[in-house]
Tab-separated table of N, CA and C in Angstrom:
chain	number	residue	atom	x	y	z
A	1	MET	N	6.114	16.761	-2.442
A	1	MET	CA	4.922	16.312	-1.806
A	1	MET	C	3.734	17.160	-2.294
A	2	GLY	N	2.566	16.597	-2.232
A	2	GLY	CA	1.416	17.248	-2.605
A	2	GLY	C	0.193	16.560	-1.979
A	3	GLU	N	-0.923	17.169	-2.268
A	3	GLU	CA	-2.220	16.583	-1.743
A	3	GLU	C	-2.543	15.301	-2.427
A	4	PRO	N	-3.255	14.373	-1.827
A	4	PRO	CA	-3.712	13.214	-2.398
A	4	PRO	C	-4.812	13.688	-3.454
A	5	LYS	N	-4.983	12.745	-4.425
A	5	LYS	CA	-5.930	13.119	-5.578
A	5	LYS	C	-7.270	13.358	-5.194
A	6	THR	N	-7.921	12.505	-4.312
A	6	THR	CA	-9.314	12.537	-3.865
A	6	THR	C	-9.479	12.636	-2.335
A	7	LYS	N	-10.706	12.991	-1.959
A	7	LYS	CA	-11.001	13.040	-0.526
A	7	LYS	C	-10.950	11.542	0.196
A	8	PRO	N	-11.250	10.489	-0.704
A	8	PRO	CA	-11.105	9.192	-0.131
A	8	PRO	C	-9.699	8.596	0.102
A	9	SER	N	-8.815	9.537	-0.624
A	9	SER	CA	-7.403	9.108	-0.460
A	9	SER	C	-6.806	9.534	0.989
A	10	TYR	N	-7.611	10.382	1.714
A	10	TYR	CA	-7.193	10.642	3.027
A	10	TYR	C	-7.926	9.502	3.851
A	11	ARG	N	-7.182	8.417	4.468
A	11	ARG	CA	-7.872	7.454	5.039
A	11	ARG	C	-6.785	6.743	6.042
A	12	ALA	N	-7.440	6.040	6.974
A	12	ALA	CA	-6.584	5.247	7.905
A	12	ALA	C	-6.661	3.840	7.376
A	13	VAL	N	-5.607	3.116	7.249
A	13	VAL	CA	-5.497	1.737	6.761
A	13	VAL	C	-5.146	0.917	7.952
A	14	PRO	N	-6.014	0.053	8.492
A	14	PRO	CA	-5.603	-0.835	9.553
A	14	PRO	C	-4.422	-1.648	9.276
A	15	GLN	N	-3.563	-1.801	10.318
A	15	GLN	CA	-2.326	-2.641	10.094
A	15	GLN	C	-2.285	-3.790	11.202
A	16	GLY	N	-1.774	-4.904	10.792
A	16	GLY	CA	-1.584	-5.997	11.711
A	16	GLY	C	-0.546	-5.741	12.691
A	17	GLN	N	-0.524	-6.449	13.764
A	17	GLN	CA	0.400	-6.218	14.850
A	17	GLN	C	1.745	-6.314	14.444
A	18	SER	N	2.106	-7.206	13.547
A	18	SER	CA	3.500	-7.381	13.176
A	18	SER	C	4.035	-6.132	12.401
A	19	VAL	N	3.123	-5.426	11.575
A	19	VAL	CA	3.571	-4.088	10.961
A	19	VAL	C	3.737	-3.044	12.024
A	20	ILE	N	2.739	-2.980	12.952
A	20	ILE	CA	2.779	-1.985	14.048
A	20	ILE	C	4.124	-2.141	14.759
A	21	ASP	N	4.437	-3.415	15.163
A	21	ASP	CA	5.682	-3.698	15.967
A	21	ASP	C	6.938	-3.238	15.075
A	22	GLU	N	7.011	-3.543	13.822
A	22	GLU	CA	8.105	-3.073	12.964
A	22	GLU	C	8.221	-1.630	12.868
A	23	ILE	N	7.080	-0.955	12.710
A	23	ILE	CA	7.163	0.561	12.740
A	23	ILE	C	7.834	1.103	13.998
A	24	GLU	N	7.336	0.522	15.146
A	24	GLU	CA	7.880	0.929	16.440
A	24	GLU	C	9.289	0.746	16.451
A	25	VAL	N	9.799	-0.376	16.013
A	25	VAL	CA	11.289	-0.606	15.942
A	25	VAL	C	11.952	0.367	15.114
A	26	HIS	N	11.405	0.696	13.936
A	26	HIS	CA	11.902	1.646	13.092
A	26	HIS	C	12.049	3.012	13.717
A	27	ARG	N	10.864	3.409	14.372
A	27	ARG	CA	10.847	4.682	15.045
A	27	ARG	C	11.897	4.873	16.193
A	28	LYS	N	12.122	3.760	16.913
A	28	LYS	CA	13.071	3.788	17.951
A	28	LYS	C	14.453	3.844	17.490
A	29	ASN	N	14.752	3.128	16.377
A	29	ASN	CA	16.118	3.158	15.756
A	29	ASN	C	16.298	4.492	14.833
A	30	LEU	N	15.256	4.861	14.237
A	30	LEU	CA	15.295	6.103	13.310
A	30	LEU	C	14.055	6.875	13.494
A	31	PRO	N	14.149	7.858	14.484
A	31	PRO	CA	13.005	8.522	14.919
A	31	PRO	C	12.764	9.478	13.630
A	32	PRO	N	11.383	9.856	13.672
A	32	PRO	CA	10.980	10.816	12.542
A	32	PRO	C	11.820	12.058	12.567
A	33	ARG	N	12.185	12.533	11.371
A	33	ARG	CA	12.962	13.768	11.311
A	33	ARG	C	12.206	14.945	10.531
A	34	VAL	N	12.597	16.056	11.002
A	34	VAL	CA	11.928	17.231	10.513
A	34	VAL	C	12.906	17.657	9.302
A	35	VAL	N	12.348	17.731	8.045
A	35	VAL	CA	13.190	18.050	6.882
A	35	VAL	C	12.503	19.233	6.224
A	36	TYR	N	13.161	20.053	5.415
A	36	TYR	CA	12.781	21.061	4.666
A	36	TYR	C	12.506	20.693	3.310
A	37	ILE	N	11.241	20.700	2.777
A	37	ILE	CA	10.757	20.145	1.519
A	37	ILE	C	10.071	21.211	0.695
A	38	GLU	N	10.061	20.785	-0.676
A	38	GLU	CA	9.294	21.615	-1.571
A	38	GLU	C	7.878	20.989	-1.650
A	39	ASP	N	6.921	21.842	-1.204
A	39	ASP	CA	5.500	21.387	-1.218
A	39	ASP	C	4.838	21.821	-2.545
A	40	ARG	N	4.511	20.805	-3.314
A	40	ARG	CA	3.938	21.094	-4.631
A	40	ARG	C	2.374	20.833	-4.721
A	41	THR	N	1.712	21.122	-3.488
A	41	THR	CA	0.227	20.984	-3.459
A	41	THR	C	-0.224	21.870	-4.584
A	42	ASN	N	0.164	23.034	-4.796
A	42	ASN	CA	-0.157	23.902	-5.917
A	42	ASN	C	1.014	24.048	-6.854
A	43	PRO	N	1.071	23.256	-7.871
A	43	PRO	CA	2.249	23.125	-8.700
A	43	PRO	C	2.714	24.561	-9.285
A	44	ARG	N	1.689	25.334	-9.382
A	44	ARG	CA	2.038	26.761	-9.971
A	44	ARG	C	2.737	27.543	-8.916
A	45	LYS	N	2.432	27.218	-7.656
A	45	LYS	CA	3.067	28.173	-6.574
A	45	LYS	C	3.688	27.197	-5.605
A	46	PRO	N	4.737	26.509	-5.868
A	46	PRO	CA	5.461	25.559	-4.895
A	46	PRO	C	5.960	26.486	-3.710
A	47	VAL	N	5.905	25.905	-2.485
A	47	VAL	CA	6.473	26.566	-1.351
A	47	VAL	C	7.343	25.665	-0.643
A	48	TRP	N	8.265	26.243	0.077
A	48	TRP	CA	9.127	25.325	0.871
A	48	TRP	C	8.630	25.416	2.324
A	49	ARG	N	8.606	24.174	3.070
A	49	ARG	CA	8.014	24.098	4.298
A	49	ARG	C	8.808	23.004	5.048
A	50	HIS	N	8.569	22.927	6.412
A	50	HIS	CA	9.081	21.732	7.261
A	50	HIS	C	8.066	20.676	7.166
A	51	ALA	N	8.501	19.452	7.156
A	51	ALA	CA	7.744	18.274	7.354
A	51	ALA	C	8.363	17.245	8.259
A	52	ARG	N	7.632	16.569	8.866
A	52	ARG	CA	8.133	15.574	9.813
A	52	ARG	C	7.889	14.162	9.105
A	53	LEU	N	9.058	13.519	8.694
A	53	LEU	CA	8.956	12.336	7.924
A	53	LEU	C	9.516	11.118	8.800
A	54	LEU	N	8.883	9.967	8.565
A	54	LEU	CA	9.169	8.783	9.208
A	54	LEU	C	10.284	8.045	8.487
A	55	TYR	N	10.256	8.269	7.148
A	55	TYR	CA	11.279	7.650	6.340
A	55	TYR	C	12.017	8.757	5.595
A	56	THR	N	13.377	8.658	5.721
A	56	THR	CA	14.124	9.679	5.157
A	56	THR	C	15.234	8.961	4.295
A	57	SER	N	15.999	9.801	3.504
A	57	SER	CA	17.127	9.258	2.679
A	57	SER	C	18.338	8.972	3.694
A	58	GLU	N	19.466	8.325	3.058
A	58	GLU	CA	20.558	8.050	3.947
A	58	GLU	C	21.202	9.325	4.484
A	59	THR	N	20.919	10.372	3.905
A	59	THR	CA	21.582	11.623	4.375
A	59	THR	C	20.641	12.414	5.231
A	60	GLY	N	19.363	11.834	5.475
A	60	GLY	CA	18.496	12.516	6.447
A	60	GLY	C	17.517	13.451	5.806
A	61	GLY	N	17.443	13.507	4.466
A	61	GLY	CA	16.547	14.429	3.887
A	61	GLY	C	15.351	13.550	3.380
A	62	ALA	N	14.396	14.294	2.564
A	62	ALA	CA	13.269	13.594	1.908
A	62	ALA	C	13.911	12.707	0.829
A	63	ILE	N	13.175	11.542	0.658
A	63	ILE	CA	13.501	10.596	-0.388
A	63	ILE	C	13.003	11.277	-1.701
A	64	ARG	N	13.903	11.505	-2.586
A	64	ARG	CA	13.487	12.137	-3.875
A	64	ARG	C	13.088	11.005	-4.964
A	65	ARG	N	12.170	11.445	-5.780
A	65	ARG	CA	11.607	10.490	-6.809
A	65	ARG	C	12.830	9.860	-7.549
A	66	ALA	N	13.852	10.742	-7.832
A	66	ALA	CA	14.967	10.226	-8.725
A	66	ALA	C	15.754	9.158	-7.948
A	67	SER	N	15.823	9.289	-6.697
A	67	SER	CA	16.656	8.270	-5.971
A	67	SER	C	15.835	7.120	-5.436
A	68	TRP	N	14.600	7.128	-5.674
A	68	TRP	CA	13.653	6.153	-5.035
A	68	TRP	C	13.956	4.731	-5.669
A	69	ALA	N	14.328	4.728	-6.864
A	69	ALA	CA	14.582	3.428	-7.644
A	69	ALA	C	15.727	2.660	-7.023
A	70	LYS	N	16.751	3.383	-6.589
A	70	LYS	CA	17.964	2.727	-5.824
A	70	LYS	C	17.483	2.260	-4.411
A	71	VAL	N	16.645	3.052	-3.673
A	71	VAL	CA	16.119	2.692	-2.410
A	71	VAL	C	15.313	1.351	-2.642
A	72	TRP	N	14.464	1.346	-3.531
A	72	TRP	CA	13.554	0.338	-3.804
A	72	TRP	C	14.322	-0.952	-4.240
A	73	ALA	N	15.385	-0.787	-5.098
A	73	ALA	CA	16.124	-2.021	-5.506
A	73	ALA	C	16.858	-2.555	-4.349
A	74	ARG	N	17.459	-1.713	-3.519
A	74	ARG	CA	18.137	-2.278	-2.230
A	74	ARG	C	17.161	-3.039	-1.365
A	75	ASN	N	16.011	-2.504	-1.187
A	75	ASN	CA	15.041	-3.244	-0.225
A	75	ASN	C	14.578	-4.486	-0.939
A	76	ILE	N	14.349	-4.564	-2.120
A	76	ILE	CA	14.064	-5.800	-2.708
A	76	ILE	C	15.120	-6.807	-2.525
A	77	LYS	N	16.331	-6.494	-2.633
A	77	LYS	CA	17.556	-7.304	-2.436
A	77	LYS	C	17.570	-7.779	-0.860
A	78	ARG	N	17.254	-6.840	-0.067
A	78	ARG	CA	17.233	-7.216	1.413
A	78	ARG	C	16.147	-8.172	1.672
A	79	ALA	N	14.945	-7.846	1.135
A	79	ALA	CA	13.747	-8.687	1.303
A	79	ALA	C	14.001	-10.162	0.865
A	80	ASN	N	14.552	-10.252	-0.452
A	80	ASN	CA	14.957	-11.524	-0.872
A	80	ASN	C	15.964	-12.262	-0.133
A	81	ALA	N	16.959	-11.612	0.368
A	81	ALA	CA	18.055	-12.150	1.216
A	81	ALA	C	17.494	-12.706	2.436
A	82	TYR	N	16.530	-11.974	3.015
A	82	TYR	CA	15.843	-12.364	4.305
A	82	TYR	C	14.991	-13.651	3.949
A	83	LEU	N	14.209	-13.598	2.935
A	83	LEU	CA	13.367	-14.688	2.545
A	83	LEU	C	14.201	-15.962	2.423
A	84	ALA	N	15.323	-15.844	1.684
A	84	ALA	CA	16.195	-17.028	1.440
A	84	ALA	C	16.759	-17.591	2.639
A	85	LYS	N	17.125	-16.615	3.585
A	85	LYS	CA	17.924	-16.969	4.760
A	85	LYS	C	16.805	-17.781	5.678
A	86	SER	N	15.551	-17.429	5.642
A	86	SER	CA	14.520	-17.860	6.568
A	86	SER	C	14.087	-19.372	5.935
A	87	GLY	N	14.556	-19.608	4.779
A	87	GLY	CA	14.155	-20.874	4.086
A	87	GLY	C	12.959	-20.791	3.371
A	88	ARG	N	12.377	-19.703	3.204
A	88	ARG	CA	11.081	-19.548	2.347
A	88	ARG	C	11.450	-19.659	0.859
A	89	LYS	N	10.550	-20.085	0.156
A	89	LYS	CA	10.763	-20.275	-1.392
A	89	LYS	C	10.167	-19.098	-2.082
A	90	VAL	N	9.340	-18.245	-1.437
A	90	VAL	CA	8.863	-17.081	-2.037
A	90	VAL	C	9.876	-16.027	-2.202
A	91	ARG	N	9.823	-15.264	-3.224
A	91	ARG	CA	10.736	-14.083	-3.527
A	91	ARG	C	9.924	-12.905	-4.198
A	92	VAL	N	10.515	-11.753	-3.968
A	92	VAL	CA	9.897	-10.618	-4.621
A	92	VAL	C	10.377	-10.627	-6.043
A	93	PRO	N	9.429	-10.692	-7.010
A	93	PRO	CA	9.893	-10.858	-8.414
A	93	PRO	C	10.695	-9.637	-8.881
A	94	GLU	N	11.641	-9.866	-9.772
A	94	GLU	CA	12.458	-8.764	-10.360
A	94	GLU	C	11.553	-7.843	-11.101
A	95	GLY	N	11.651	-6.639	-11.020
A	95	GLY	CA	10.864	-5.625	-11.759
A	95	GLY	C	9.636	-5.121	-10.965
A	96	THR	N	9.581	-5.739	-9.730
A	96	THR	CA	8.376	-5.394	-8.951
A	96	THR	C	8.418	-3.843	-8.445
A	97	THR	N	7.254	-3.112	-8.638
A	97	THR	CA	7.275	-1.796	-8.289
A	97	THR	C	6.476	-1.511	-6.945
A	98	LEU	N	6.543	-0.306	-6.551
A	98	LEU	CA	5.800	0.055	-5.223
A	98	LEU	C	4.344	-0.099	-5.570
A	99	HIS	N	3.976	0.238	-6.777
A	99	HIS	CA	2.402	0.177	-7.197
A	99	HIS	C	2.106	-1.331	-7.293
A	100	ASP	N	2.991	-2.173	-7.534
A	100	ASP	CA	2.649	-3.718	-7.605
A	100	ASP	C	2.308	-4.021	-6.218
A	101	LEU	N	2.864	-3.517	-5.114
A	101	LEU	CA	2.394	-3.879	-3.779
A	101	LEU	C	0.996	-3.481	-3.519
A	102	ARG	N	0.658	-2.363	-3.983
A	102	ARG	CA	-0.812	-1.962	-3.963
A	102	ARG	C	-1.755	-2.913	-4.560
A	103	HIS	N	-1.305	-3.475	-5.698
A	103	HIS	CA	-2.202	-4.545	-6.379
A	103	HIS	C	-2.150	-5.801	-5.542
A	104	PHE	N	-0.988	-6.117	-4.959
A	104	PHE	CA	-0.974	-7.434	-4.146
A	104	PHE	C	-1.775	-7.238	-2.966
A	105	TYR	N	-1.904	-6.054	-2.307
A	105	TYR	CA	-2.606	-5.759	-1.164
A	105	TYR	C	-4.095	-5.913	-1.494
A	106	ALA	N	-4.481	-5.347	-2.596
A	106	ALA	CA	-5.877	-5.525	-3.141
A	106	ALA	C	-6.258	-7.019	-3.345
A	107	SER	N	-5.356	-7.683	-4.006
A	107	SER	CA	-5.536	-9.087	-4.316
A	107	SER	C	-5.684	-9.912	-3.088
A	108	VAL	N	-4.848	-9.716	-2.092
A	108	VAL	CA	-5.001	-10.421	-0.794
A	108	VAL	C	-6.396	-10.112	-0.236
A	109	LEU	N	-6.748	-8.962	-0.185
A	109	LEU	CA	-8.077	-8.600	0.424
A	109	LEU	C	-9.175	-9.302	-0.217
A	110	ILE	N	-9.205	-9.349	-1.621
A	110	ILE	CA	-10.235	-9.931	-2.358
A	110	ILE	C	-10.287	-11.482	-2.135
A	111	ARG	N	-9.066	-12.045	-2.154
A	111	ARG	CA	-8.885	-13.466	-1.968
A	111	ARG	C	-9.402	-13.977	-0.590
A	112	SER	N	-9.237	-12.992	0.437
A	112	SER	CA	-9.722	-13.295	1.717
A	112	SER	C	-11.144	-12.962	2.064
A	113	GLY	N	-11.812	-12.486	1.023
A	113	GLY	CA	-13.226	-12.283	1.128
A	113	GLY	C	-13.669	-10.885	1.234
A	114	ALA	N	-12.839	-9.813	1.087
A	114	ALA	CA	-13.234	-8.501	1.356
A	114	ALA	C	-14.201	-8.067	0.223
A	115	THR	N	-15.243	-7.320	0.545
A	115	THR	CA	-16.206	-6.845	-0.354
A	115	THR	C	-15.652	-5.698	-1.317
A	116	PRO	N	-16.180	-5.541	-2.439
A	116	PRO	CA	-15.728	-4.454	-3.321
A	116	PRO	C	-15.711	-3.094	-2.578
A	117	LYS	N	-16.696	-2.885	-1.762
A	117	LYS	CA	-16.787	-1.477	-1.013
A	117	LYS	C	-15.607	-1.508	-0.092
A	118	ARG	N	-15.282	-2.548	0.608
A	118	ARG	CA	-14.151	-2.573	1.706
A	118	ARG	C	-12.813	-2.315	0.885
A	119	VAL	N	-12.625	-2.981	-0.295
A	119	VAL	CA	-11.369	-2.767	-0.989
A	119	VAL	C	-11.281	-1.305	-1.585
A	120	GLN	N	-12.379	-0.844	-2.009
A	120	GLN	CA	-12.396	0.546	-2.439
A	120	GLN	C	-12.004	1.486	-1.403
A	121	MET	N	-12.449	1.190	-0.114
A	121	MET	CA	-12.154	2.152	1.037
A	121	MET	C	-10.734	2.034	1.325
A	122	ARG	N	-10.149	0.794	1.288
A	122	ARG	CA	-8.750	0.619	1.669
A	122	ARG	C	-7.708	1.226	0.687
A	123	LEU	N	-8.156	1.172	-0.657
A	123	LEU	CA	-7.348	1.658	-1.768
A	123	LEU	C	-7.576	3.217	-1.966
A	124	GLY	N	-8.708	3.730	-1.363
A	124	GLY	CA	-8.910	5.136	-1.554
A	124	GLY	C	-9.418	5.560	-2.883
A	125	HIS	N	-10.131	4.546	-3.522
A	125	HIS	CA	-10.750	4.861	-4.765
A	125	HIS	C	-11.974	5.700	-4.463
A	126	ALA	N	-12.200	6.625	-5.292
A	126	ALA	CA	-13.350	7.546	-5.240
A	126	ALA	C	-14.806	6.827	-5.132
A	127	LYS	N	-14.794	5.766	-5.996
A	127	LYS	CA	-16.058	5.015	-6.133
A	127	LYS	C	-15.808	3.429	-6.263
A	128	PRO	N	-16.691	2.631	-5.754
A	128	PRO	CA	-16.529	1.240	-5.956
A	128	PRO	C	-16.350	0.669	-7.428
A	129	SER	N	-16.914	1.508	-8.390
A	129	SER	CA	-16.837	1.147	-9.729
A	129	SER	C	-15.477	1.181	-10.280
A	130	ILE	N	-14.666	2.097	-9.671
A	130	ILE	CA	-13.208	2.114	-10.062
A	130	ILE	C	-12.550	0.722	-9.595
A	131	THR	N	-12.721	0.384	-8.392
A	131	THR	CA	-12.210	-0.768	-7.892
A	131	THR	C	-12.699	-2.061	-8.644
A	132	LEU	N	-14.015	-2.053	-8.975
A	132	LEU	CA	-14.529	-3.200	-9.884
A	132	LEU	C	-13.893	-3.198	-11.223
A	133	ASN	N	-13.748	-2.002	-11.819
A	133	ASN	CA	-13.080	-2.005	-13.121
A	133	ASN	C	-11.779	-2.645	-13.265
A	134	VAL	N	-11.026	-2.399	-12.090
A	134	VAL	CA	-9.653	-2.788	-11.956
A	134	VAL	C	-9.467	-4.304	-11.603
A	135	TYR	N	-10.305	-4.732	-10.658
A	135	TYR	CA	-10.187	-6.041	-9.940
A	135	TYR	C	-11.294	-6.893	-10.157
A	136	THR	N	-12.316	-6.741	-10.975
A	136	THR	CA	-13.412	-7.588	-11.204
A	136	THR	C	-12.916	-9.056	-11.486
A	137	HIS	N	-11.861	-9.216	-12.292
A	137	HIS	CA	-11.374	-10.532	-12.747
A	137	HIS	C	-10.945	-11.318	-11.390
A	138	LEU	N	-10.528	-10.794	-10.336
A	138	LEU	CA	-10.165	-11.499	-9.172
A	138	LEU	C	-11.420	-11.996	-8.453
A	139	TRP	N	-12.481	-11.196	-8.352
A	139	TRP	CA	-13.743	-11.706	-7.817
A	139	TRP	C	-14.280	-12.764	-8.789
A	140	GLU	N	-14.252	-12.696	-10.018
A	140	GLU	CA	-14.711	-13.586	-10.906
A	140	GLU	C	-13.902	-14.864	-10.919
A	141	ALA	N	-12.647	-14.817	-10.540
A	141	ALA	CA	-11.802	-16.022	-10.422
A	141	ALA	C	-12.244	-17.005	-9.367
A	142	GLU	N	-12.972	-16.574	-8.347
A	142	GLU	CA	-13.500	-17.360	-7.204
A	142	GLU	C	-14.496	-18.444	-7.964
A	143	ALA	N	-14.424	-19.567	-7.259
A	143	ALA	CA	-15.220	-20.630	-7.717
A	143	ALA	C	-16.742	-20.127	-7.599
A	144	ASP	N	-17.568	-20.419	-8.682
A	144	ASP	CA	-18.929	-20.054	-8.457
A	144	ASP	C	-19.660	-20.900	-7.500
A	145	ARG	N	-20.078	-20.346	-6.335
A	145	ARG	CA	-20.615	-21.026	-5.247
A	145	ARG	C	-22.105	-20.683	-5.156
A	146	THR	N	-22.586	-19.986	-6.281
A	146	THR	CA	-24.053	-19.522	-6.064
A	146	THR	C	-24.943	-20.685	-5.843
A	147	ALA	N	-24.743	-21.775	-6.530
A	147	ALA	CA	-25.632	-23.004	-6.354
A	147	ALA	C	-25.485	-23.492	-4.940
A	148	ASP	N	-24.298	-23.506	-4.372
A	148	ASP	CA	-24.164	-24.040	-3.021
A	148	ASP	C	-24.789	-23.115	-1.997
A	149	MET	N	-24.766	-21.746	-2.285
A	149	MET	CA	-25.437	-20.845	-1.480
A	149	MET	C	-26.950	-20.967	-1.492
A	150	MET	N	-27.485	-21.189	-2.606
A	150	MET	CA	-28.987	-21.580	-2.585
A	150	MET	C	-29.309	-22.814	-1.929
A	151	GLU	N	-28.473	-23.824	-2.226
A	151	GLU	CA	-28.727	-25.128	-1.673
A	151	GLU	C	-28.711	-25.104	-0.058
A	152	ALA	N	-27.780	-24.310	0.495
A	152	ALA	CA	-27.678	-24.169	1.872
A	152	ALA	C	-28.939	-23.480	2.515
A	153	VAL	N	-29.543	-22.547	1.754
A	153	VAL	CA	-30.736	-21.876	2.216
A	153	VAL	C	-31.951	-22.757	2.075
A	154	LEU	N	-32.075	-23.417	0.936
A	154	LEU	CA	-33.251	-24.212	0.687
A	154	LEU	C	-33.221	-25.641	1.156
A	155	SER	N	-32.117	-26.067	1.704
A	155	SER	CA	-32.000	-27.573	2.076
A	155	SER	C	-32.915	-27.994	3.140
A	156	ASP	N	-33.381	-26.976	4.026
A	156	ASP	CA	-34.214	-27.260	5.008
A	156	ASP	C	-35.599	-27.042	4.735
A	157	VAL	N	-36.139	-26.615	3.452
A	157	VAL	CA	-37.412	-26.409	3.000
A	157	VAL	C	-38.063	-27.758	2.688
A	158	PRO	N	-39.259	-28.029	3.230
A	158	PRO	CA	-39.810	-29.344	2.984
A	158	PRO	C	-40.280	-29.429	1.614
């Protein structure tokens, strides 16, 4: 564990009620645990400290990077089984990474009309230009409605 890369990385990300409800169920069934972890905030001087974690390994410790792939693969299988059982056609594509979820989140925000500044803040990018460099193609994929915008404003002009 270490510090986030930038100050904007420290942020609150609003969640829908369904996510809040699921986290509450998780906390009830698997309360946060205090574990002893290596803190690499300063990689030259790592220290061991206690941390309270909401998600832990099957043995109750911190989830290590090396074992994350197994945890992730199991969760994808569970998600796809749930989706199949519920009759939905959508599936989590094979090879999907945790970082892909971040891109999915940004894509949904953009498609739903979020501004570049709002997406930047939610992703924790230091500057809107970073967000635009990565996601401009999604804003450009929108139908060009600029003519309709002008028409709406000028339609009442005699």
